[in-house]
Short mmCIF file of C-alpha atoms in Angstrom, two decimals:
data_model
loop_
_atom_site.label_atom_id
_atom_site.label_comp_id
_atom_site.label_asym_id
_atom_site.label_seq_id
_atom_site.Cartn_x
_atom_site.Cartn_y
_atom_site.Cartn_z
CA GLU A 1160 6.50 39.05 31.80
CA ARG A 1161 4.67 41.68 33.91
CA THR A 1162 1.74 41.60 31.46
CA LEU A 1163 1.66 37.80 31.59
CA LEU A 1164 1.59 37.88 35.40
CA TYR A 1165 -1.27 40.39 35.37
CA PHE A 1166 -3.48 38.14 33.22
CA GLU A 1167 -2.49 34.90 34.99
CA ASP A 1168 -5.71 34.61 37.02
CA LYS A 1169 -7.96 36.70 34.78
CA SER A 1170 -10.87 35.33 32.74
CA ILE A 1171 -10.29 36.36 29.13
CA GLU A 1172 -13.21 36.37 26.72
CA ASP A 1173 -11.97 38.99 24.25
CA ILE A 1174 -10.16 37.67 21.16
CA GLU A 1175 -7.99 40.80 20.65
CA ILE A 1176 -6.84 40.80 24.28
CA CYS A 1177 -5.94 37.11 24.05
CA GLU A 1178 -3.98 37.73 20.85
CA GLY A 1179 -2.15 40.58 22.60
CA ILE A 1180 -1.20 38.29 25.50
CA ILE A 1181 0.22 35.76 23.03
CA GLU A 1182 2.29 38.51 21.39
CA ASN A 1183 3.71 39.42 24.82
CA ALA A 1184 4.49 35.75 25.50
CA GLU A 1185 6.34 35.55 22.16
CA VAL A 1186 8.46 38.59 23.03
CA ALA A 1187 9.26 36.99 26.39
CA GLU A 1188 9.89 33.62 24.67
CA ASN A 1189 7.58 32.05 27.26
CA TYR A 1190 6.47 28.97 25.34
CA GLU A 1191 4.30 27.57 28.14
CA LYS A 1192 2.23 30.76 28.07
CA ILE A 1193 2.14 30.81 24.26
CA ARG A 1194 0.66 27.31 24.34
CA LYS A 1195 -1.75 28.09 27.18
CA TYR A 1196 -3.23 31.19 25.54
CA ALA A 1197 -3.17 29.71 22.03
CA LEU A 1198 -5.37 26.87 23.34
CA HIS A 1199 -7.70 29.42 24.95
CA LEU A 1200 -7.79 31.57 21.79
CA ARG A 1201 -8.68 28.45 19.81
CA LYS A 1202 -11.73 28.01 22.09
CA LEU A 1203 -12.73 31.65 21.58
CA TYR A 1204 -12.58 31.23 17.80
CA ALA A 1205 -14.55 27.99 18.10
CA GLY A 1206 -17.25 29.97 19.90
CA VAL A 1207 -17.66 32.24 16.87
CA LYS A 1208 -17.19 29.29 14.47
CA ASN A 1209 -14.09 30.70 12.82
CA ARG A 1210 -12.71 27.33 11.72
CA ASP A 1211 -9.82 28.75 9.69
CA LYS A 1212 -8.41 30.57 12.73
CA GLU A 1213 -8.97 27.42 14.79
CA PHE A 1214 -6.95 25.44 12.29
CA GLU A 1215 -4.09 27.97 12.26
CA LEU A 1216 -3.91 27.86 16.05
CA ILE A 1217 -4.07 24.07 16.47
CA CYS A 1218 -1.29 23.70 13.87
CA ARG A 1219 0.78 26.15 15.85
CA ILE A 1220 0.09 24.26 19.07
CA ILE A 1221 1.02 20.89 17.51
CA ALA A 1222 4.26 22.35 16.14
CA LEU A 1223 5.06 23.71 19.61
CA ASP A 1224 4.22 20.40 21.33
CA PHE A 1225 6.89 18.62 19.28
CA SER A 1226 9.41 21.48 19.03
CA GLY A 1227 11.51 20.45 22.02
CA ARG A 1228 11.09 23.96 23.48
CA ILE A 1229 8.45 22.94 25.98
CA GLU A 1230 7.53 19.94 28.13
CA VAL A 1231 3.94 18.85 27.63
CA ALA A 1232 2.25 15.96 29.43
CA GLU A 1233 1.53 12.95 27.20
CA LYS A 1234 -2.23 13.13 27.81
CA ASP A 1235 -2.25 16.80 26.78
CA ILE A 1236 -0.34 16.01 23.58
CA LEU A 1237 -2.84 13.26 22.76
CA ASN A 1238 -5.73 15.67 23.35
CA ASP A 1239 -4.05 18.22 21.06
CA LEU A 1240 -3.55 15.60 18.34
CA LEU A 1241 -7.19 14.48 18.41
CA LEU A 1242 -8.33 18.11 18.33
CA PHE A 1243 -5.97 18.71 15.39
CA GLN A 1244 -7.57 15.79 13.51
CA GLU A 1245 -11.11 17.01 14.22
CA ILE A 1246 -10.44 20.61 13.18
CA ALA A 1247 -8.56 19.49 10.03
CA GLU A 1248 -11.61 17.44 9.02
CA LEU A 1249 -14.10 20.20 9.82
CA THR A 1250 -12.19 22.86 7.89
CA GLY A 1251 -11.20 20.56 5.04
CA ARG A 1252 -7.56 21.63 5.40
CA VAL A 1253 -6.53 17.98 5.33
CA ARG A 1254 -3.68 18.37 2.85
CA SER A 1255 -1.98 21.05 4.95
CA ALA A 1256 -2.67 18.99 8.07
CA LEU A 1257 -1.13 15.86 6.53
CA LYS A 1258 1.98 17.79 5.49
CA LEU A 1259 2.44 19.07 9.05
CA PHE A 1260 1.69 15.68 10.60
CA ASN A 1261 4.20 13.90 8.37
CA SER A 1262 6.85 16.47 9.31
CA ILE A 1263 6.76 15.39 12.97
CA ASP A 1264 9.71 13.03 13.31
CA ASN A 1265 9.53 12.45 17.08
CA LEU A 1266 6.00 11.04 17.28
CA PRO A 1267 6.09 7.74 19.24
CA GLU A 1268 4.69 4.45 17.93
CA ILE A 1269 1.20 4.92 19.37
CA PHE A 1270 -2.35 4.40 18.12
CA GLU A 1271 -2.90 8.09 17.38
CA LYS A 1272 0.12 8.26 15.05
CA TYR A 1273 -1.45 5.85 12.58
CA TYR A 1274 -5.14 6.55 13.24
CA ILE A 1275 -4.83 10.29 12.58
CA ARG A 1276 -2.60 9.71 9.56
CA GLY A 1277 -5.16 7.21 8.28
CA ILE A 1278 -7.94 9.79 8.62
CA LEU A 1279 -5.88 12.45 6.83
CA ASN A 1280 -4.66 10.16 4.04
CA SER A 1281 -8.19 8.89 3.43
CA SER A 1282 -9.52 12.46 3.38
CA CYS A 1283 -6.90 13.18 0.71
CA GLU A 1284 -8.34 10.25 -1.33
CA ASP A 1285 -5.29 8.03 -0.67
CA TYR A 1286 -7.48 5.17 0.53
CA GLU A 1287 -4.84 2.44 0.20
CA GLN A 1288 -2.34 4.34 2.37
CA GLY A 1289 -5.18 5.19 4.75
CA LEU A 1290 -6.04 1.50 4.96
CA GLU A 1291 -2.44 0.64 5.74
CA ASP A 1292 -2.39 3.26 8.50
CA PHE A 1293 -5.67 2.03 10.00
CA LEU A 1294 -4.42 -1.58 10.07
CA LYS A 1295 -1.34 -0.43 12.01
CA ALA A 1296 -3.56 1.60 14.34
CA GLU A 1297 -5.72 -1.48 14.93
CA GLN A 1298 -2.65 -3.36 16.15
CA LEU A 1299 -1.78 -0.52 18.55
CA ALA A 1300 -5.33 0.10 19.85
CA ILE A 1301 -5.61 -0.24 23.61
CA THR A 1302 -9.08 0.96 24.57
CA GLY A 1303 -12.40 -0.32 23.29
CA ARG A 1304 -13.15 3.12 21.83
CA GLN A 1305 -9.90 3.10 19.86
CA GLN A 1306 -10.69 -0.36 18.49
CA SER A 1307 -14.24 0.66 17.50
CA ASN A 1308 -13.11 3.91 15.87
CA VAL A 1309 -10.53 2.24 13.70
CA LYS A 1310 -12.87 -0.60 12.70
CA ILE A 1311 -15.54 1.91 11.61
CA ASN A 1312 -12.97 3.60 9.39
CA LEU A 1313 -11.69 0.27 8.05
CA ILE A 1314 -15.24 -0.56 6.90
CA ARG A 1315 -15.35 2.67 4.88
CA ASN A 1316 -11.95 2.19 3.27
CA TYR A 1317 -12.61 -1.43 2.35
CA LEU A 1318 -15.95 -0.44 0.79
CA ILE A 1319 -14.30 2.33 -1.25
CA LEU A 1320 -11.66 -0.18 -2.39
CA LYS A 1321 -14.46 -2.64 -3.34
CA ASP A 1322 -13.47 -5.29 -0.79
CA THR A 1323 -16.90 -6.04 0.68
CA GLU A 1324 -15.74 -9.34 2.20
CA LYS A 1325 -13.25 -7.67 4.55
CA ALA A 1326 -15.65 -4.80 5.23
CA GLY A 1327 -18.24 -7.41 6.21
CA ARG A 1328 -15.90 -8.97 8.79
CA TYR A 1329 -15.60 -5.65 10.60
CA VAL A 1330 -19.37 -5.08 10.37
CA GLN A 1331 -19.92 -8.44 12.08
CA SER A 1332 -17.28 -7.66 14.71
CA LEU A 1333 -18.88 -4.32 15.65
CA ASP A 1334 -22.43 -5.68 15.44
CA ALA A 1335 -21.64 -8.01 18.31
CA GLY A 1336 -20.17 -5.32 20.56
CA SER A 1337 -21.34 -2.40 22.69
CA LEU A 1338 -20.82 1.13 21.34
CA SER A 1339 -21.21 4.65 22.74
CA PRO A 1340 -24.05 6.71 21.16
CA ASP A 1341 -21.75 8.65 18.79
CA LEU A 1342 -19.94 5.53 17.58
CA ARG A 1343 -23.23 3.65 17.23
CA VAL A 1344 -24.45 6.33 14.78
CA ALA A 1345 -21.21 6.07 12.78
CA PHE A 1346 -21.40 2.26 12.75
CA ILE A 1347 -25.05 2.10 11.63
CA ASP A 1348 -24.14 4.58 8.88
CA ARG A 1349 -21.27 2.32 7.73
CA LYS A 1350 -23.35 -0.85 8.04
CA ALA A 1351 -25.99 0.69 5.77
CA LEU A 1352 -23.32 1.46 3.16
CA TYR A 1353 -22.11 -2.13 3.44
CA LEU A 1354 -25.65 -3.46 2.90
CA ASN A 1355 -26.06 -1.19 -0.12
CA ALA A 1356 -22.71 -2.32 -1.55
CA THR A 1357 -23.84 -5.95 -1.28
CA GLY A 1358 -27.09 -5.29 -3.15
CA LYS A 1359 -29.35 -4.85 -0.13
CA THR A 1360 -30.44 -1.24 -0.64
CA LYS A 1361 -33.92 -1.70 0.84
CA GLU A 1362 -32.45 -3.27 3.97
CA ALA A 1363 -29.93 -0.39 4.19
CA ILE A 1364 -32.70 2.24 4.06
CA GLN A 1365 -34.79 0.30 6.59
CA LEU A 1366 -31.81 0.01 8.95
CA LEU A 1367 -31.26 3.78 8.92
CA GLU A 1368 -34.97 4.57 9.29
CA ASP A 1369 -35.42 2.07 12.16
CA PHE A 1370 -32.46 3.63 13.99
CA LYS A 1371 -33.85 7.19 13.88
CA PRO A 1372 -35.73 6.90 17.23
CA GLN A 1373 -32.42 6.02 18.90
CA LEU A 1374 -30.64 9.16 17.73
CA GLU A 1375 -29.62 11.40 20.62
CA GLN A 1376 -28.91 15.11 20.92
CA ILE A 1377 -25.25 15.38 21.91
CA GLU A 1378 -23.64 18.82 21.76
CA SER A 1379 -20.39 17.89 20.06
CA PRO A 1380 -18.93 18.86 16.66
CA GLY A 1381 -17.79 15.26 16.17
CA TYR A 1382 -21.28 13.91 16.84
CA TYR A 1383 -22.96 16.41 14.51
CA ALA A 1384 -20.42 15.47 11.82
CA LYS A 1385 -21.38 11.79 12.18
CA LEU A 1386 -25.09 12.63 12.28
CA GLY A 1387 -24.74 14.64 9.08
CA SER A 1388 -23.09 11.67 7.37
CA TYR A 1389 -25.95 9.43 8.56
CA TYR A 1390 -28.61 11.69 6.99
CA ASN A 1391 -26.53 12.31 3.86
CA ASN A 1392 -26.11 8.60 3.16
CA LEU A 1393 -29.78 7.89 3.84
CA ALA A 1394 -30.63 10.65 1.35
CA TYR A 1395 -28.19 9.17 -1.17
CA LEU A 1396 -29.90 5.77 -0.90
CA TYR A 1397 -33.35 7.33 -1.30
CA SER A 1398 -32.15 9.33 -4.30
CA ASN A 1399 -30.83 6.22 -6.04
CA ALA A 1400 -34.14 4.50 -5.31
CA GLY A 1401 -36.03 7.37 -6.99
CA ALA A 1402 -37.62 8.56 -3.71
CA TYR A 1403 -36.70 12.21 -4.32
CA GLU A 1404 -38.90 13.81 -1.64
CA GLU A 1405 -37.38 11.64 1.11
CA ALA A 1406 -33.92 12.23 -0.36
CA LEU A 1407 -34.25 16.03 -0.28
CA SER A 1408 -35.58 15.95 3.28
CA ASN A 1409 -32.57 13.97 4.50
CA PHE A 1410 -30.04 15.96 2.44
CA ASN A 1411 -31.39 19.11 4.11
CA LEU A 1412 -31.02 17.47 7.54
CA ALA A 1413 -27.41 16.62 6.69
CA LYS A 1414 -26.82 20.22 5.58
CA LYS A 1415 -28.35 21.49 8.82
CA MET A 1416 -26.09 19.26 10.95
CA TRP A 1417 -22.95 20.29 9.08
CA GLU A 1418 -23.89 23.99 9.06
CA GLN A 1419 -24.30 23.89 12.85
CA VAL A 1420 -20.66 22.89 13.28
CA SER A 1421 -19.32 24.64 10.15
CA TYR A 1422 -18.20 21.34 8.63
CA ILE A 1423 -16.91 23.09 5.53
CA ARG A 1424 -15.46 20.08 3.74
CA LEU A 1425 -18.68 18.06 3.63
CA LEU A 1426 -20.96 21.05 3.08
CA GLY A 1427 -19.40 21.21 -0.37
CA MET A 1428 -20.45 17.62 -1.00
CA VAL A 1429 -24.00 18.03 0.27
CA TYR A 1430 -24.58 21.07 -1.98
CA ASN A 1431 -23.43 18.83 -4.84
CA ASN A 1432 -25.89 16.13 -3.75
CA ILE A 1433 -28.81 18.57 -3.50
CA GLY A 1434 -27.90 19.99 -6.90
CA ASP A 1435 -27.71 16.52 -8.43
CA LEU A 1436 -31.15 15.74 -7.00
CA ALA A 1437 -32.57 18.93 -8.51
CA LEU A 1438 -30.99 18.01 -11.86
CA ARG A 1439 -32.63 14.57 -11.80
CA GLN A 1440 -35.99 16.27 -11.31
CA GLY A 1441 -35.39 18.66 -14.20
CA ASN A 1442 -34.82 21.76 -12.06
CA THR A 1443 -31.59 22.88 -13.72
CA SER A 1444 -31.55 26.45 -12.33
CA GLU A 1445 -31.75 25.11 -8.75
CA ALA A 1446 -29.09 22.54 -9.61
CA LEU A 1447 -26.71 25.21 -10.96
CA ARG A 1448 -27.18 27.37 -7.83
CA ASN A 1449 -26.14 24.46 -5.61
CA PHE A 1450 -23.20 23.52 -7.83
CA GLU A 1451 -21.95 27.13 -7.58
CA LYS A 1452 -22.10 26.92 -3.77
CA SER A 1453 -20.26 23.61 -3.85
CA LEU A 1454 -17.49 24.82 -6.16
CA LYS A 1455 -16.89 27.93 -4.05
CA ILE A 1456 -16.31 25.78 -0.97
CA CYS A 1457 -14.32 22.99 -2.60
CA SER A 1458 -11.96 25.28 -4.53
CA ALA A 1459 -11.12 27.28 -1.40
CA ILE A 1460 -9.98 24.20 0.54
CA GLU A 1461 -8.57 22.16 -2.38
CA HIS A 1462 -11.09 19.34 -1.93
CA ILE A 1463 -10.17 17.94 -5.34
CA ARG A 1464 -12.68 15.06 -5.44
CA CYS A 1465 -15.50 17.52 -4.71
CA GLU A 1466 -14.20 19.88 -7.41
CA VAL A 1467 -14.13 17.05 -9.97
CA LEU A 1468 -17.69 16.03 -9.13
CA THR A 1469 -18.92 19.64 -9.28
CA HIS A 1470 -17.41 20.28 -12.72
CA LEU A 1471 -18.89 16.96 -13.90
CA ASN A 1472 -22.30 17.98 -12.56
CA PHE A 1473 -22.02 21.38 -14.27
CA GLY A 1474 -21.23 19.55 -17.51
CA GLU A 1475 -24.30 17.31 -17.20
CA ALA A 1476 -26.51 20.30 -16.37
CA TYR A 1477 -25.28 22.27 -19.40
CA ILE A 1478 -25.89 19.25 -21.64
CA LYS A 1479 -29.50 19.17 -20.46
CA LEU A 1480 -29.78 22.88 -21.23
CA GLY A 1481 -28.30 22.34 -24.71
CA LYS A 1482 -25.27 24.53 -23.86
CA TYR A 1483 -22.73 22.11 -25.31
CA ALA A 1484 -19.74 24.47 -25.45
CA GLU A 1485 -20.12 25.28 -21.74
CA ALA A 1486 -20.67 21.60 -21.01
CA GLU A 1487 -17.42 20.67 -22.74
CA LYS A 1488 -15.55 23.40 -20.86
CA SER A 1489 -16.82 22.08 -17.49
CA LEU A 1490 -16.10 18.45 -18.37
CA LEU A 1491 -12.54 19.30 -19.46
CA LYS A 1492 -12.03 21.09 -16.13
CA ALA A 1493 -13.27 17.93 -14.39
CA LYS A 1494 -10.84 15.82 -16.42
CA THR A 1495 -7.91 18.14 -15.65
CA ARG A 1496 -8.61 18.11 -11.92
CA MET A 1497 -9.10 14.34 -12.06
CA ASN A 1498 -5.42 14.03 -13.02
CA GLN A 1499 -4.57 15.46 -9.58
CA CYS A 1500 -7.04 13.23 -7.72
CA ARG A 1501 -6.23 9.74 -6.49
CA ASP A 1502 -9.91 8.76 -6.59
CA LYS A 1503 -10.69 7.99 -10.25
CA SER A 1504 -14.32 6.94 -9.69
CA PHE A 1505 -15.73 9.82 -11.80
CA LEU A 1506 -13.42 9.34 -14.81
CA LYS A 1507 -15.77 7.00 -16.70
CA ALA A 1508 -18.69 9.47 -16.38
CA ILE A 1509 -16.48 12.36 -17.54
CA ILE A 1510 -15.29 10.46 -20.63
CA HIS A 1511 -18.85 9.31 -21.39
CA ASN A 1512 -20.21 12.88 -21.32
CA LEU A 1513 -17.34 14.23 -23.40
#
C-alpha cells in the first residue's frame, strides 16, 4: 500500500514501472488500483502499438468490471466495453473476445450488450446471429449515434446474407439523416457495396470517388479502420472492373490506413487482395509474397475466412505456375479450413479448382 500511495500523484510513462505498480496492487488486493493502472498501462501499450498487450489488458479490465469485487460507474463500464470491442477488432482476437463477452452473466439489457455481441459474432462469420444481435440493439438504441452505428452494420450483414431489399431500406433511412464524419465514411462505404450488389458498380465507384474531397483527417483508430475499409472496397470495385492501376493505388491506401493503427485482422485481407490483383496481372511471384504475408497474419489470430481465401489463392497461383501437386495441397488445406468456417462463400471456387 505504501508503494501505491507513493505513485498516487505521479505521472507514469514507463511500462515496466506501471507493471510493477499493478503487481503491488495485486499483492494488496486493491482492485480499484489494479483497474486504474491497468487502464493506464493499456494506453502506454497503445502508444507503442502493442495490440496484443492491449487486448490482454482490456480483457482483464472487463473481467474485473463484472467480477463483483469493485464498484465501477456505469459510464466507465460502457467506455471499457466499447474499447474492448475496438481492440478486439483491431487485433483480430474476436473469438477470444466473444468467449469472454458471452461469459458475462450480469450484463444488463442495454444497447451495448447486443451491439458488441453483433460485431463479434459477425467478425466470427456468424452473420445470422450477428444480424439477430443488431436487430435487438436497434430496439435498445437511445442516441442518434447508436441508431446510425447499428444501421450501418445491419446493411453489411443483410448484404452478406443476400437480402438487398432490407439492406436498401437502411440505406434509404441513413441517406436522409445527418451523420458525424466517421459514420458518414462508413455509410458511404456501405452504400457503395449496396449499389454494387444491385448491379450498379459504376455508380458505386463514382459515389466513392465523389466523396473523396469530403474525407477528413481524424486521429482515431476507429476512423482509420473505417477509412481503410473505404479504400479497400473502392479498390475491390476497380479490380472487378479491370481497372488494375486504380485498384492497386486504393489497396495501398487501405494498407497504409490499417498499418497506421495496426489493424491486424484486416491487414491479412488486404495482403490477399493485393496478391490477387498481382495474380490477375500475371505477376505470380508478387502474388505469392503477398499471400505469404496474409497467411502469417491470419493463422496467428485464427481468422479462418482469411486463411481459407489465402489457401485458395495459393492454389490458383500454383495452377498458373503448373505446380499441380502444390496447388492440390493448398486447395485441400482451404477445404479443410472451410469446414471450420461459417462463411461458405469460397467453397464453390475451391471445388472448381480441385
